[in-house]
C-alpha positions in Angstrom: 83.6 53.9 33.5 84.4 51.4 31.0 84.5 48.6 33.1 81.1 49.9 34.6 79.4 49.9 31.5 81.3 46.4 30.2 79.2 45.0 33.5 75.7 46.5 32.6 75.2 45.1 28.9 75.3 41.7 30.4 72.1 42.3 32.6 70.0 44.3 30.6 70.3 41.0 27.8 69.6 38.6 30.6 66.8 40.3 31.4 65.0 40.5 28.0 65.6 36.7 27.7 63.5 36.5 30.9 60.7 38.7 29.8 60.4 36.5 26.4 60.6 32.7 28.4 57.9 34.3 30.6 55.7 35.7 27.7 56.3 32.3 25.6 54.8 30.4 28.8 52.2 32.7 29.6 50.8 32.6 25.4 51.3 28.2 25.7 49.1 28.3 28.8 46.4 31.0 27.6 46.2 28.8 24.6 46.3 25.4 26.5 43.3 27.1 28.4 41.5 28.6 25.5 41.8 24.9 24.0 40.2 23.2 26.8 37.4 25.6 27.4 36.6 25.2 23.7 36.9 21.0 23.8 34.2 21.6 27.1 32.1 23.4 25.1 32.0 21.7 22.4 31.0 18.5 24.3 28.7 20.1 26.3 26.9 21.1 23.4 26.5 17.8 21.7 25.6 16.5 25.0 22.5 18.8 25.3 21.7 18.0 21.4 21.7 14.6 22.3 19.4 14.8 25.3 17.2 16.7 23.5 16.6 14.4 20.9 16.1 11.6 22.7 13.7 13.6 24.7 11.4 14.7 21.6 12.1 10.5 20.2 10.5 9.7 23.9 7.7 12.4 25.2 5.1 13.4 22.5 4.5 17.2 22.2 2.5 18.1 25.1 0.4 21.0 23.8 -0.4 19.1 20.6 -2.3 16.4 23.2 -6.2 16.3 23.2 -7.8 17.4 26.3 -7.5 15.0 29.5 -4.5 13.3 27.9 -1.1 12.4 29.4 2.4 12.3 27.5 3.1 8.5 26.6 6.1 7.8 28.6 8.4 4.5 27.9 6.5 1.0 29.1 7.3 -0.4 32.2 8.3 -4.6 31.7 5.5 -5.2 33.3 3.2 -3.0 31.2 5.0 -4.7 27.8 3.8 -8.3 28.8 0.8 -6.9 29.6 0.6 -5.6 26.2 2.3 -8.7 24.6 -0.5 -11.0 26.0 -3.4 -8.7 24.7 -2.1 -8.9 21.5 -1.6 -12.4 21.1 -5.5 -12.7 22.0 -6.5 -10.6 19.7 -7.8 -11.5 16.4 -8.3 -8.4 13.6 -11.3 -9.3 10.7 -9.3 -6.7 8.9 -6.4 -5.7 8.4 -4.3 -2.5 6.8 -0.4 -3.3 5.8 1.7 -0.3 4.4 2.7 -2.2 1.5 3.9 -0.4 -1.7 3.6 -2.5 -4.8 5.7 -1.3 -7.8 2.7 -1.1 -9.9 0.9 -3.1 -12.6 -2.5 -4.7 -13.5 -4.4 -7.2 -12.6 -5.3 -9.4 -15.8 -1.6 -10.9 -16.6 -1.0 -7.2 -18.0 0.3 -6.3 -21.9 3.1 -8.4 -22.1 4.0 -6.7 -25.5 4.9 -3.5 -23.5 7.9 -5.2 -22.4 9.7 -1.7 -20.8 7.1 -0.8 -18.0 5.4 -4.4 -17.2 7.7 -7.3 -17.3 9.2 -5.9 -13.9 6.6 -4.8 -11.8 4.4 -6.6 -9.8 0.2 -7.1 -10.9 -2.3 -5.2 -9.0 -5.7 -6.8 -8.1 -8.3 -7.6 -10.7 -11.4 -5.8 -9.1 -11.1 -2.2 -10.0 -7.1 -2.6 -8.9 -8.3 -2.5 -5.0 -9.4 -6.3 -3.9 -8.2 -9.8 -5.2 -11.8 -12.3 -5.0 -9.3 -14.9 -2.8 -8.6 -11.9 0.0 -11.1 -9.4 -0.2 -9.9 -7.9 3.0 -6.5 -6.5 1.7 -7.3 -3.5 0.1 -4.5 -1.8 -2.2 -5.3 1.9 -1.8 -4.5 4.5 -4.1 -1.6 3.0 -6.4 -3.8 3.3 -10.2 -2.8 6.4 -12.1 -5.2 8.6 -14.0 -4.4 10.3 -17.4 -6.1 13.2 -15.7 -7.1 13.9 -12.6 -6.0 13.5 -9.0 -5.1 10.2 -7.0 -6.7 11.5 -3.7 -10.4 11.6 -4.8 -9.9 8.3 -6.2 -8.2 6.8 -3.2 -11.6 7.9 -1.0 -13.7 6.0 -3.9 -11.5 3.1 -3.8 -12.2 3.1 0.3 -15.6 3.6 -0.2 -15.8 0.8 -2.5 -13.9 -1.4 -0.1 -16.3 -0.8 3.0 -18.9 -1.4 1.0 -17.7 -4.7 -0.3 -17.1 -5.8 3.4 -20.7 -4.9 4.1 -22.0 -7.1 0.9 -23.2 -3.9 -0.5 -21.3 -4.1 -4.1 -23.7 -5.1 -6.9 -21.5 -6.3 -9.3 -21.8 -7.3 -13.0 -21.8 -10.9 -13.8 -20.0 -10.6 -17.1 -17.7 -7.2 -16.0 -14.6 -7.7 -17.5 -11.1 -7.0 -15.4 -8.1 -5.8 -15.3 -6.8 -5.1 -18.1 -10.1 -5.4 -20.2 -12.1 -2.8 -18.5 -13.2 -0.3 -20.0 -11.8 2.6 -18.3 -8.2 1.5 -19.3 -6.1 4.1 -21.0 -5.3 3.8 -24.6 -2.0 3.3 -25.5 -1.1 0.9 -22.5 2.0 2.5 -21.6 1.4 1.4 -17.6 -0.7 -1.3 -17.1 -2.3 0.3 -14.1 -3.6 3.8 -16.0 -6.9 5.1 -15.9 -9.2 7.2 -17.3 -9.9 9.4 -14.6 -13.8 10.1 -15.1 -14.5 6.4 -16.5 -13.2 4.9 -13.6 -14.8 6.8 -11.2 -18.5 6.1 -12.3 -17.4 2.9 -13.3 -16.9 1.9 -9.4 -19.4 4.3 -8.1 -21.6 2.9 -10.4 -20.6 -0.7 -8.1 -22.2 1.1 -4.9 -25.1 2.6 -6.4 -23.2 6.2 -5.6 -23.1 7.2 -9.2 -25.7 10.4 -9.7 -28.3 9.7 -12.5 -30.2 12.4 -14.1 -33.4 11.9 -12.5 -31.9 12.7 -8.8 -30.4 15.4 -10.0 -33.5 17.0 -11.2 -35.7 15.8 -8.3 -33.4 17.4 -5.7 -32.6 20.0 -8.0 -36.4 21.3 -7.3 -36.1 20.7 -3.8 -32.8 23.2 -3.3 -32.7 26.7 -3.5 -30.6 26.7 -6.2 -32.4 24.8 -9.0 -30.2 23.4 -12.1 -26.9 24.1 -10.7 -26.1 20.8 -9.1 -27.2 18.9 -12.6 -24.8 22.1 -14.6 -22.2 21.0 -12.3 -22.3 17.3 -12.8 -22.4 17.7 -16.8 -19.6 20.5 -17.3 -17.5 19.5 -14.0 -15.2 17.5 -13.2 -15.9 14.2 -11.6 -15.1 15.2 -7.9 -16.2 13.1 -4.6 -19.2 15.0 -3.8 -20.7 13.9 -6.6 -20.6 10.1 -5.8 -22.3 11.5 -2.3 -24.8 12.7 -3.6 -27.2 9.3 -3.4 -26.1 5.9 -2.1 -24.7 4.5 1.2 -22.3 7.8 2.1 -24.7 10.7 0.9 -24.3 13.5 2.7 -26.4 16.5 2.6 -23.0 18.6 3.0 -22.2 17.4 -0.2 -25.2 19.1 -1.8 -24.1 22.6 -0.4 -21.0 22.1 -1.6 -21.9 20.8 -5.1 -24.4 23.8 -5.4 -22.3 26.4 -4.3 -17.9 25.5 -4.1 -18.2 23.3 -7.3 -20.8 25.4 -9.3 -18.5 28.5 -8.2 -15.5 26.6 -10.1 -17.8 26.0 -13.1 -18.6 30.1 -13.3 -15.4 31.7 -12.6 -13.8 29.4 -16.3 -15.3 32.5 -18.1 -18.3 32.8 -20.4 -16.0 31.2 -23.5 -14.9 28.0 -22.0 -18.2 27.2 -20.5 -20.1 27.8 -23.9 -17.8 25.6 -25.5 -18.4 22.8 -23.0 -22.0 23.4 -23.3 -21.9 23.0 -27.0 -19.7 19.7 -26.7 -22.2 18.4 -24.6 -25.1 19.3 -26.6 -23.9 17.9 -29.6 -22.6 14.8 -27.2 -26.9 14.5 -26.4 -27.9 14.6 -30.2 -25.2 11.9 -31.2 -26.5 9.8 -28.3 -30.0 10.2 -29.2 -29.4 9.1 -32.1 -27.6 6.0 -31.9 -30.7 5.6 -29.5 -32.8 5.7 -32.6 -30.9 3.7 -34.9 -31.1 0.9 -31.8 -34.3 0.8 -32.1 -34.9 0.6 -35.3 -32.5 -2.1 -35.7 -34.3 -4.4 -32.8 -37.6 -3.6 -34.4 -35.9 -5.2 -38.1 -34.2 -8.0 -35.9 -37.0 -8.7 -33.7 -35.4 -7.9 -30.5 -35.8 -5.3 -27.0 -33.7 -2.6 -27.2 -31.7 -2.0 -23.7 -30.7 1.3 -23.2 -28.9 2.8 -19.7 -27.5 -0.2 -19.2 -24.2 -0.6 -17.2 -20.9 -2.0 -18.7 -17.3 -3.0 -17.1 
């Protein structure tokens, strides 16, 4: 019996050596498996990622398409010269270049701000849109108001520009530029900042879109709402309907909207806010009538015509 179990302990070790190689294997090829099925998955999502974004570089979105339209597919060689050659034949009167200038005014600028000017580049003389040597490149957008918004005076600024490739601009002889206009902010810290309101009659005023007094009370009488579209102008701000009210873009859109959105605006300040503005303006009327007087009584002494409503740069 001893010799019987002397023979058995040898077996039952061998045995459990076996089971462990075989395990060890079996774990090293799971893993070997797991490994690869990740690496294929892995590239085959990157792959797809790929495709689709060089699908949505190449086809447009289709739903977003106007009616009868087709996705714009990659050129054929064929349809590239074809395109080449119409190109090369074609001449533009006008043309629009995304460029961004860093800033600056035309005029040479305040050289004694030396922080903010002597790096950046000069913007046109004529309102900061159009150079007199290339009045077809239009810089859109780039002066800064103290107050007020850059959009409204962008859509001016192209409103201007058509205008002055129509001929339609009535300019003053002796306006000055640049940095001499009038509607320069005090203080000079950028040489291309505006006083938001000035500017905007100023260049209206160019177009003959500015709204005078007398056309607001003429079509005042004419609207259903009389008064509101001359309360608006005076204790508003100086928003685009407004400057299409009269002139070569007037709209009758822009009446509704100046009667009703922008007189709603005025209303809902409050009752304080709005008699303060009133008063301002008031006592704004008084101080204008009478520097009107003193005028004339100073041409009458000096022998002269007084000018009053007259335009200035």
């Amino acid at each position: 019996m001893c010799l019987s179990s002397t023979k058995h302990k040898p077996t039952t070790s061998t045995n459990t050596t076996t089971n462990v190689n075989n395990h060890n294997k079996t774990m090293k090829s799971a893993t070997t498996t797991i490994r690869s099925r990740c690496r294929t998955s892995i590239l085959t999502c990157v792959t797809l990622l790929m495709l689709l974004s060089l699908s949505a570089a190449i086809l447009p979105t289709v739903s977003a398409l106007p009616n009868n339209e087709t996705p714009l597919l990659p050129m054929t060689k064929r349809q590239r010269n074809k395109r080449k050659s119409t190109i090369a034949s074609f001449s533009p009167r006008t043309t629009i270049l995304p460029i961004t200038p860093r800033g600056g005014g035309g005029g040479g600028g305040n050289l004694n701000n030396k922080r903010h000017e002597l790096d950046e580049d000069f913007l046109p003389s004529e309102h900061f849109i159009i150079n007199k040597r290339r009045p077809r490149l239009a810089f859109i957008g780039f002066v800064r108001p103290n107050v007020g918004a850059i959009p409204p005076m962008s859509e001016l600024q192209v409103m201007w520009w058509l205008c002055n490739l129509r001929g339609q601009v009535k300019r003053l002889s002796s306006a000055p530029t640049g940095q001499n206009a009038s509607y320069m902010v005090l203080g000079r810290k950028y040489p291309y900042g505006v006083d938001y309101g000035n500017y905007m009659h100023r260049v209206a005023e160019d177009i003959d879109a500015a709204p005078t007094l007398s056309s607001l009370l003429q079509s005042s009488k004419r609207n259903k709402h009389p008064w509101r579209a001359l309360y608006t102008y005076c204790q508003g701000q100086a928003h685009i309907p407004l400057f299409r009210l009269r002139g070569p873009f007037a709209s009758k859109m822009c009446w509704d909207v100046t009667t009703n959105e922008l007189w709603d605006v005025c209303v809902r300040r409050g009752a304080a806010e709005n008699i303060g503005l009133l008063s301002v303006t008031i006592v704004s009327f008084w101080m204008n009538l009478a520097a009107c007087l003193l005028e004339c009584l100073w041409c009458l002494c000096c022998g002269r015509r007084p000018s009053f409503f007259t335009r200035y740069g």
